[in-house]
Short mmCIF file of C-alpha atoms in Angstrom, two decimals:
data_model
loop_
_atom_site.label_atom_id
_atom_site.label_comp_id
_atom_site.label_asym_id
_atom_site.label_seq_id
_atom_site.Cartn_x
_atom_site.Cartn_y
_atom_site.Cartn_z
CA MET A 11 31.33 -58.58 -61.26
CA LYS A 12 30.72 -60.38 -58.00
CA THR A 13 28.99 -58.20 -55.41
CA ILE A 14 29.85 -58.38 -51.73
CA ASP A 15 26.96 -59.14 -49.39
CA LEU A 16 27.65 -56.62 -46.65
CA SER A 17 25.02 -58.19 -44.41
CA ARG A 18 27.41 -61.09 -43.86
CA LEU A 19 30.03 -58.69 -42.53
CA ALA A 20 27.86 -57.08 -39.86
CA PRO A 21 25.72 -58.26 -36.94
CA PRO A 22 22.60 -59.90 -38.42
CA GLY A 23 19.83 -57.35 -38.82
CA THR A 24 22.11 -54.32 -38.60
CA ALA A 25 20.96 -51.29 -40.56
CA ILE A 26 23.96 -51.30 -42.88
CA LYS A 27 22.66 -48.58 -45.17
CA GLU A 28 22.33 -46.30 -42.16
CA GLU A 29 25.93 -47.05 -41.13
CA ILE A 30 27.16 -46.32 -44.64
CA ARG A 31 25.16 -43.10 -44.66
CA ARG A 32 26.72 -42.04 -41.36
CA LEU A 33 30.19 -42.81 -42.69
CA CYS A 34 29.52 -40.72 -45.80
CA VAL A 35 28.21 -37.84 -43.70
CA GLY A 36 31.25 -38.07 -41.44
CA LEU A 37 33.61 -38.15 -44.41
CA ALA A 38 31.84 -35.22 -46.05
CA GLY A 39 32.02 -33.22 -42.84
CA ALA A 40 35.68 -34.06 -42.20
CA THR A 41 36.55 -33.25 -45.82
CA GLY A 42 34.75 -29.93 -45.64
CA CYS A 43 36.57 -29.03 -42.42
CA ALA A 44 39.95 -30.10 -43.82
CA VAL A 45 39.46 -28.10 -47.03
CA LEU A 46 38.30 -25.07 -45.08
CA ILE A 47 41.20 -25.14 -42.61
CA TYR A 48 43.85 -25.76 -45.27
CA GLY A 49 42.22 -23.27 -47.60
CA VAL A 50 42.33 -20.51 -45.02
CA ASN A 51 45.91 -21.32 -43.98
CA TYR A 52 47.13 -21.45 -47.59
CA ARG A 53 45.30 -18.30 -48.64
CA ASN A 54 46.70 -16.32 -45.73
CA ALA A 55 50.24 -17.56 -46.40
CA TYR A 56 49.87 -16.88 -50.15
CA ASP A 57 48.76 -13.33 -49.56
CA LEU A 58 51.87 -12.67 -47.45
CA LEU A 59 54.07 -13.43 -50.48
CA PHE A 60 52.93 -10.20 -52.13
CA ASP A 61 53.11 -6.48 -51.48
CA ARG A 62 49.98 -4.55 -52.38
CA TYR A 63 50.06 -1.29 -54.33
CA GLY A 64 46.46 -0.37 -54.72
CA VAL A 65 44.86 -3.04 -56.80
CA ASP A 66 48.23 -4.38 -57.95
CA ARG A 67 50.18 -7.11 -56.21
CA VAL A 68 53.94 -7.50 -56.51
CA LEU A 69 55.78 -10.59 -55.41
CA ARG A 70 58.27 -9.75 -52.70
CA PRO A 71 61.80 -10.72 -53.65
CA ASP A 72 62.45 -12.39 -50.28
CA ALA A 73 59.05 -14.11 -50.07
CA VAL A 74 59.09 -17.74 -48.93
CA MET A 75 56.02 -19.93 -48.52
CA PRO A 76 55.85 -21.74 -45.17
CA PRO A 77 56.51 -25.48 -45.45
CA PHE A 78 53.60 -27.63 -46.59
CA ASP A 79 53.46 -29.50 -43.26
CA ALA A 80 53.02 -26.25 -41.37
CA LEU A 81 50.10 -25.22 -43.56
CA SER A 82 48.36 -28.60 -43.59
CA TRP A 83 48.82 -29.40 -39.92
CA GLY A 84 45.49 -29.37 -38.16
CA SER A 85 43.29 -29.92 -41.20
CA LEU A 86 44.12 -33.61 -41.65
CA THR A 87 44.71 -34.18 -37.94
CA PHE A 88 41.03 -33.45 -37.39
CA PHE A 89 40.23 -35.86 -40.19
CA TYR A 90 42.17 -38.69 -38.53
CA PHE A 91 40.44 -38.01 -35.21
CA VAL A 92 37.02 -38.31 -36.78
CA ALA A 93 37.98 -41.53 -38.60
CA LEU A 94 39.33 -43.22 -35.48
CA GLY A 95 36.46 -41.99 -33.32
CA SER A 96 33.97 -43.43 -35.80
CA LEU A 97 35.88 -46.73 -35.78
CA ALA A 98 35.65 -47.01 -32.00
CA ALA A 99 31.98 -46.00 -31.94
CA ALA A 100 31.07 -48.50 -34.67
CA ILE A 101 32.84 -51.38 -32.94
CA PHE A 102 31.19 -50.52 -29.64
CA HIS A 103 27.80 -50.30 -31.35
CA HIS A 104 28.29 -53.68 -32.99
CA PHE A 105 29.33 -55.40 -29.77
CA SER A 106 26.42 -53.89 -27.84
CA PHE A 107 24.04 -54.83 -30.67
CA TYR A 108 23.81 -58.38 -29.33
CA SER A 109 22.39 -57.23 -25.98
CA GLY A 110 19.74 -54.86 -27.27
CA GLY A 111 16.21 -56.21 -27.71
CA SER A 112 17.35 -59.76 -27.05
CA LYS A 113 20.46 -61.66 -26.04
CA SER A 114 21.61 -62.78 -29.45
CA ILE A 115 25.12 -62.87 -27.99
CA TYR A 116 24.13 -66.31 -26.65
CA LEU A 117 23.62 -67.50 -30.21
CA MET A 118 26.76 -65.88 -31.57
CA ARG A 119 28.87 -67.45 -28.83
CA ARG A 120 27.45 -70.88 -29.66
CA LEU A 121 28.44 -70.80 -33.29
CA PRO A 122 30.88 -73.48 -34.41
CA GLN A 123 32.69 -70.83 -36.50
CA ARG A 124 34.72 -69.31 -33.69
CA TRP A 125 35.66 -66.09 -35.54
CA GLU A 126 32.16 -65.29 -36.80
CA LEU A 127 31.34 -62.95 -33.91
CA LEU A 128 34.58 -60.99 -34.21
CA ARG A 129 34.39 -60.90 -38.00
CA ARG A 130 30.91 -59.40 -38.00
CA ASP A 131 31.83 -56.88 -35.29
CA ILE A 132 34.99 -55.35 -36.68
CA THR A 133 35.01 -55.84 -40.45
CA LEU A 134 32.86 -52.91 -41.48
CA PRO A 135 34.28 -50.49 -38.86
CA ILE A 136 37.82 -51.32 -40.02
CA ALA A 137 36.79 -50.91 -43.65
CA GLY A 138 35.24 -47.56 -42.77
CA ALA A 139 38.41 -46.43 -41.01
CA ALA A 140 40.51 -47.57 -43.98
CA ILE A 141 38.29 -45.62 -46.36
CA SER A 142 38.62 -42.59 -44.10
CA LEU A 143 42.41 -42.84 -44.05
CA LEU A 144 42.49 -43.31 -47.83
CA ALA A 145 40.32 -40.23 -48.24
CA ALA A 146 42.70 -38.34 -45.94
CA LEU A 147 45.66 -39.45 -48.07
CA LEU A 148 43.94 -38.34 -51.28
CA LEU A 149 43.15 -35.01 -49.69
CA LYS A 150 46.76 -34.62 -48.63
CA LEU A 151 47.87 -35.29 -52.21
CA LEU A 152 45.38 -32.71 -53.42
CA PHE A 153 46.63 -30.16 -50.91
CA MET A 154 50.22 -30.89 -51.94
CA GLY A 155 49.24 -30.40 -55.55
CA VAL A 156 47.79 -27.01 -54.74
CA TYR A 157 50.88 -26.10 -52.70
CA TYR A 158 53.41 -27.02 -55.39
CA PHE A 159 51.52 -25.90 -58.49
CA VAL A 160 49.89 -22.69 -57.24
CA THR A 161 52.78 -21.32 -55.21
CA PRO A 162 55.34 -19.36 -57.32
CA GLU A 163 58.29 -21.64 -57.83
CA GLN A 164 60.81 -19.27 -56.30
CA CYS A 165 58.78 -19.06 -53.10
CA LEU A 166 58.49 -22.74 -52.38
CA GLY A 167 59.48 -23.54 -48.82
CA ILE A 168 61.39 -26.60 -47.66
CA MET B 20 26.64 -88.47 -22.36
CA LEU B 21 26.89 -85.02 -20.84
CA GLU B 22 29.08 -85.18 -17.77
CA ILE B 23 29.35 -82.37 -15.26
CA LYS B 24 32.18 -83.10 -12.84
CA ASN B 25 32.79 -81.16 -9.66
CA VAL B 26 31.73 -77.87 -11.22
CA SER B 27 31.87 -74.77 -9.07
CA LYS B 28 31.23 -71.18 -10.01
CA SER B 29 31.68 -67.95 -8.10
CA TYR B 30 30.67 -64.60 -9.51
CA THR B 31 32.53 -62.57 -6.90
CA LEU B 32 35.55 -63.02 -4.66
CA ASN B 33 33.23 -62.46 -1.71
CA GLN B 34 31.17 -65.47 -2.78
CA ARG B 35 34.26 -67.61 -3.04
CA LEU B 36 35.66 -66.51 0.31
CA HIS B 37 32.43 -67.03 2.20
CA GLY B 38 31.52 -70.33 0.58
CA LYS B 39 28.33 -69.01 -0.99
CA GLN B 40 29.10 -69.95 -4.54
CA ALA B 41 26.58 -69.88 -7.39
CA LEU B 42 27.48 -73.52 -8.02
CA GLN B 43 29.19 -75.78 -5.50
CA SER B 44 30.79 -79.04 -6.58
CA VAL B 45 28.01 -80.02 -8.93
CA ASP B 46 28.21 -83.57 -10.24
CA LEU B 47 25.66 -84.65 -12.81
CA SER B 48 25.52 -87.02 -15.77
CA ILE B 49 22.79 -86.83 -18.37
CA GLY B 50 22.48 -89.49 -21.01
CA PRO B 51 20.96 -89.50 -24.49
CA GLY B 52 17.19 -89.48 -24.74
CA GLU B 53 16.49 -88.14 -21.26
CA ILE B 54 14.00 -85.36 -20.61
CA VAL B 55 15.36 -83.74 -17.49
CA GLY B 56 13.45 -81.19 -15.46
CA LEU B 57 15.80 -78.86 -13.61
CA PHE B 58 14.03 -77.31 -10.64
CA GLY B 59 15.02 -74.84 -8.00
CA GLU B 60 14.07 -71.55 -6.45
CA ASN B 61 15.13 -68.24 -8.00
CA GLY B 62 18.87 -67.86 -7.66
CA ALA B 63 19.41 -71.57 -7.05
CA GLY B 64 21.90 -71.88 -9.89
CA LYS B 65 19.83 -73.34 -12.74
CA THR B 66 20.73 -70.68 -15.30
CA THR B 67 24.32 -70.57 -14.10
CA LEU B 68 24.61 -74.32 -14.62
CA MET B 69 23.24 -74.08 -18.15
CA LYS B 70 25.56 -71.20 -19.01
CA CYS B 71 28.54 -73.16 -17.72
CA ILE B 72 27.55 -76.13 -19.88
CA LEU B 73 27.33 -73.86 -22.92
CA GLY B 74 30.66 -72.24 -22.17
CA PHE B 75 29.27 -68.77 -21.52
CA LEU B 76 30.82 -68.67 -18.05
CA ARG B 77 34.18 -69.72 -16.68
CA TYR B 78 33.99 -72.33 -13.96
CA ASP B 79 36.09 -74.71 -11.93
CA GLY B 80 35.69 -78.39 -12.70
CA GLU B 81 35.01 -80.23 -15.91
CA ILE B 82 32.15 -80.53 -18.36
CA LEU B 83 32.45 -83.20 -21.03
CA LEU B 84 30.32 -84.22 -23.96
CA ASP B 85 30.95 -87.88 -24.80
CA GLY B 86 34.30 -87.60 -23.10
CA ALA B 87 35.45 -84.42 -24.82
CA PRO B 88 35.44 -80.83 -23.57
CA ILE B 89 32.83 -78.62 -25.19
CA THR B 90 34.55 -76.51 -27.85
CA CYS B 91 33.72 -75.05 -31.24
CA ASN B 92 34.23 -78.57 -32.61
CA ASN B 93 31.21 -80.02 -30.82
CA ILE B 94 29.20 -76.99 -29.63
CA GLU B 95 26.68 -77.56 -32.41
CA ARG B 96 25.51 -80.63 -30.49
CA LEU B 97 24.05 -78.27 -27.88
CA SER B 98 21.21 -75.85 -28.47
CA PHE B 99 19.75 -73.25 -26.13
CA ALA B 100 16.39 -71.58 -25.63
CA THR B 101 16.23 -68.84 -23.04
CA SER B 102 13.51 -66.58 -21.70
CA GLU B 103 15.86 -63.70 -22.56
CA HIS B 104 15.62 -64.75 -26.23
CA SER B 105 18.69 -65.32 -28.33
CA PHE B 106 17.35 -64.49 -31.76
CA PHE B 107 17.99 -61.36 -33.86
CA PRO B 108 15.06 -58.94 -33.47
CA ASN B 109 15.59 -57.33 -36.89
CA LEU B 110 15.49 -60.57 -38.85
CA THR B 111 12.49 -62.57 -40.02
CA ALA B 112 11.87 -66.18 -39.09
CA GLU B 113 12.89 -67.27 -42.57
CA ALA B 114 16.14 -65.30 -42.30
CA HIS B 115 16.83 -67.06 -39.02
CA ARG B 116 16.30 -70.40 -40.73
CA GLN B 117 18.88 -69.44 -43.36
CA PHE B 118 21.32 -68.27 -40.69
CA TYR B 119 20.93 -71.45 -38.68
CA LYS B 120 21.18 -73.59 -41.82
CA GLU B 121 24.46 -71.92 -42.70
CA HIS B 122 26.03 -72.32 -39.28
CA PHE B 123 24.39 -75.55 -38.09
CA PRO B 124 24.35 -77.94 -41.06
CA ARG B 125 22.17 -80.41 -39.16
CA PHE B 126 19.33 -77.89 -38.95
CA ILE B 127 16.00 -79.65 -39.56
CA ASP B 128 14.00 -77.71 -42.16
CA LYS B 129 11.02 -80.06 -42.09
CA ARG B 130 10.64 -79.74 -38.34
CA PHE B 131 11.06 -75.96 -38.55
CA TYR B 132 8.36 -75.40 -41.15
CA GLY B 133 6.08 -77.89 -39.41
CA LEU B 134 6.33 -76.15 -36.04
CA MET B 135 6.01 -72.69 -37.58
CA GLU B 136 2.82 -73.79 -39.29
CA PHE B 137 1.45 -75.54 -36.23
CA PHE B 138 1.93 -72.49 -34.01
CA GLU B 139 0.83 -70.16 -36.81
CA LEU B 140 3.94 -68.01 -36.65
CA PRO B 141 4.67 -65.74 -39.63
CA LEU B 142 7.78 -66.52 -41.66
CA HIS B 143 8.35 -63.09 -43.14
CA LYS B 144 7.68 -60.74 -40.27
CA LEU B 145 10.47 -59.18 -38.20
CA LEU B 146 10.92 -60.86 -34.84
CA HIS B 147 10.68 -57.62 -32.86
CA SER B 148 7.03 -57.33 -33.93
CA PHE B 149 6.11 -60.74 -32.49
CA SER B 150 4.19 -60.91 -29.24
CA THR B 151 6.01 -62.20 -26.13
CA GLY B 152 4.33 -65.58 -26.47
CA GLN B 153 5.26 -65.82 -30.12
CA LYS B 154 8.84 -64.90 -29.34
CA ASN B 155 8.98 -67.66 -26.73
CA GLN B 156 7.58 -70.14 -29.20
CA PHE B 157 10.03 -69.15 -31.89
CA GLU B 158 12.96 -69.32 -29.47
CA VAL B 159 12.05 -72.90 -28.60
CA ILE B 160 11.45 -73.81 -32.25
CA LEU B 161 14.98 -72.72 -33.14
CA ALA B 162 16.43 -74.77 -30.31
CA LEU B 163 14.44 -77.84 -31.35
CA CYS B 164 15.33 -77.54 -35.02
CA GLN B 165 19.05 -76.87 -34.73
CA GLY B 166 19.80 -80.57 -34.97
CA ALA B 167 21.40 -80.67 -31.54
CA ASP B 168 21.65 -83.76 -29.38
CA TYR B 169 21.23 -81.80 -26.14
CA ILE B 170 18.55 -79.12 -26.02
CA LEU B 171 18.83 -76.77 -23.06
CA MET B 172 15.79 -74.66 -22.26
CA ASP B 173 15.90 -72.05 -19.52
CA GLU B 174 12.36 -71.14 -18.46
CA PRO B 175 11.23 -70.96 -22.06
CA PHE B 176 7.51 -70.57 -21.39
CA ALA B 177 7.46 -67.40 -19.30
CA GLY B 178 4.63 -65.34 -20.74
CA ASN B 179 2.86 -68.11 -22.64
CA ASP B 180 -0.74 -68.99 -21.83
CA VAL B 181 -1.58 -72.42 -20.45
CA PHE B 182 -3.11 -73.71 -23.70
CA ASN B 183 -0.04 -72.68 -25.58
CA ARG B 184 2.17 -74.48 -23.09
CA GLU B 185 0.04 -77.62 -23.16
CA ASP B 186 0.27 -77.73 -26.94
CA PHE B 187 3.99 -77.34 -26.77
CA TYR B 188 4.51 -80.17 -24.30
CA LYS B 189 2.52 -82.51 -26.50
CA VAL B 190 4.37 -81.47 -29.63
CA LEU B 191 7.70 -81.77 -27.83
CA LEU B 192 7.01 -85.33 -26.82
CA GLY B 193 5.84 -86.17 -30.31
CA ILE B 194 8.76 -84.82 -32.29
CA LEU B 195 11.78 -85.70 -30.19
CA GLU B 196 14.00 -88.43 -31.53
CA PRO B 197 15.13 -91.18 -29.13
CA ASN B 198 18.65 -89.76 -29.00
CA GLU B 199 17.60 -86.17 -28.34
CA THR B 200 17.99 -84.98 -24.77
CA VAL B 201 16.13 -82.08 -23.24
CA ILE B 202 17.22 -80.22 -20.10
CA LEU B 203 14.35 -78.00 -19.09
CA SER B 204 14.54 -75.43 -16.34
CA THR B 205 11.10 -74.29 -15.24
CA HIS B 206 8.99 -73.33 -12.25
CA LEU B 207 5.91 -74.99 -13.76
CA ILE B 208 6.44 -78.21 -11.86
CA GLU B 209 3.01 -79.73 -12.12
CA GLU B 210 2.73 -79.02 -15.82
CA VAL B 211 5.95 -80.75 -16.78
CA SER B 212 5.78 -83.58 -14.26
CA ASN B 213 3.86 -85.74 -16.72
CA PHE B 214 6.40 -85.73 -19.47
CA ILE B 215 9.84 -85.47 -17.88
CA SER B 216 11.77 -88.66 -17.28
CA ARG B 217 13.98 -87.29 -14.53
CA ALA B 218 13.90 -84.45 -12.02
CA VAL B 219 17.02 -82.74 -10.75
CA LEU B 220 16.68 -80.34 -7.85
CA ILE B 221 19.19 -77.61 -7.26
CA ARG B 222 19.35 -75.40 -4.20
CA GLN B 223 21.91 -72.71 -3.34
CA GLY B 224 24.21 -74.03 -6.02
CA GLN B 225 24.10 -77.67 -4.99
CA ILE B 226 22.26 -80.70 -6.34
CA VAL B 227 19.90 -81.70 -3.54
CA GLY B 228 17.74 -84.16 -5.39
CA ASP B 229 17.93 -86.39 -8.44
CA VAL B 230 15.13 -88.85 -9.13
CA LEU B 231 13.68 -90.73 -12.05
CA ALA B 232 10.03 -90.14 -12.85
CA CYS B 233 9.36 -93.85 -12.92
CA ASP B 234 10.75 -94.23 -9.38
CA LEU B 235 8.43 -91.49 -8.18
CA ASP B 236 5.51 -93.25 -9.85
CA GLU B 237 6.38 -96.54 -8.15
CA SER B 238 6.64 -94.88 -4.76
CA GLY B 239 3.36 -93.07 -5.27
CA ILE B 240 4.86 -89.67 -4.49
CA SER B 241 4.09 -86.77 -6.80
CA LEU B 242 6.89 -84.61 -8.08
CA MET B 243 5.56 -81.65 -6.14
CA ASP B 244 5.56 -83.63 -2.90
CA TYR B 245 9.06 -84.92 -3.60
CA ILE B 246 10.29 -81.37 -4.09
CA LYS B 247 8.58 -80.21 -0.93
CA GLN B 248 10.12 -83.06 1.04
CA THR B 249 13.57 -82.36 -0.37
CA TYR B 250 13.30 -78.67 0.37
CA HIS B 251 11.89 -79.43 3.84
CA TYR B 252 9.02 -77.20 2.92
CA SER B 253 6.90 -76.39 5.94
CA ALA B 254 3.21 -76.24 5.04
CA ASP B 255 2.35 -73.95 7.94
CA ARG B 256 5.07 -71.36 7.23
CA VAL B 257 2.60 -69.05 5.56
CA SER B 258 0.16 -69.10 8.44
CA ARG B 259 2.99 -68.61 10.92
CA ALA B 260 4.34 -65.67 8.95
CA LEU B 261 0.90 -64.08 8.73
CA ASN B 262 0.46 -64.60 12.42
CA ASP B 263 3.70 -62.80 13.10
CA ILE B 264 2.85 -59.95 10.76
CA THR B 265 -0.67 -59.38 11.98
CA GLY B 266 0.15 -60.10 15.60
CA GLY B 267 -2.49 -62.79 15.77
CA GLU B 268 -5.30 -60.37 14.96
CA GLY B 269 -8.47 -61.69 13.37
#
């Protein structure tokens, strides 16, 4: 299997491993927040489906679970914000890379390959944002799975 | 032939409105094989001129290389060494060679390894750990080895000791091919006067002098004297200024 040389997709000399580490930490943090927010919202809504009689719980006949969008709103919104913020920060960092320590921007702007500068600046940030959005989509599918399979069928909202 | 035709450059609207442009109607032609010294006081426009040639700045006028505008199709025929350094601090010298080789197919490996060995620069050490003098040397080595026809150097020796500079001038003269052109901006007039073939003087954005070294030799005027004459340098300005400052005391 052919491996991709990530160093060719970033400003020369960039600490790519550190950028990947930061992305992973950001994704882990955003995932944790999303799970926590959705988990709390779902748990609270689930509890309201039941009447408590001591230690027993009885499903209320008129119980309806709030719609999935209402429960998930906020958890994934935060996730998107983090993904886009990281994208902007990474692109800014890459562009400013060429003016830190030396003026390698003079070399990059002299290259015969006119798209080389842009390619190295935005490729990894865009890939990171795409991975973030994919992770958000997978999370959403997971949350939907919980919503539809854990909620009693007769209580499913619209 | 590098042709600079009626090039003007203003950094601010104020400059343009008040006629104090960074470059004003500069006309200059530089042919293959010339070693051109570009001289002028700080802020004269030397660096601005070089950046316009390289396409880093927008300008009015025209700059042509063998009759064609300078674009990505012919930019590889120009190389650039600057005192600000244009290398990647987190790469080694060898990694730079690979980068240049990939993007500038005419890169000269033999010259690169030869110069690295001559100046005793390490191949596998990150550039940010080089001394200032070593960084300057490496910057110039890259410009000389790119395989360019026109090598622009903007005060490349700032921070190098005199022995280092002397070695470099000798090596430069020895390795240049007949078709390679050097445009060297420097304040070290007396040091470079022995090996440049032409001196171009720039002042307040305008070309105020352009003379061949051989013509200066024939007239018996040194380059320093020529520059002083062109700038109307007054030899007693220092004593007059001191007199004013001290009020004629002592």
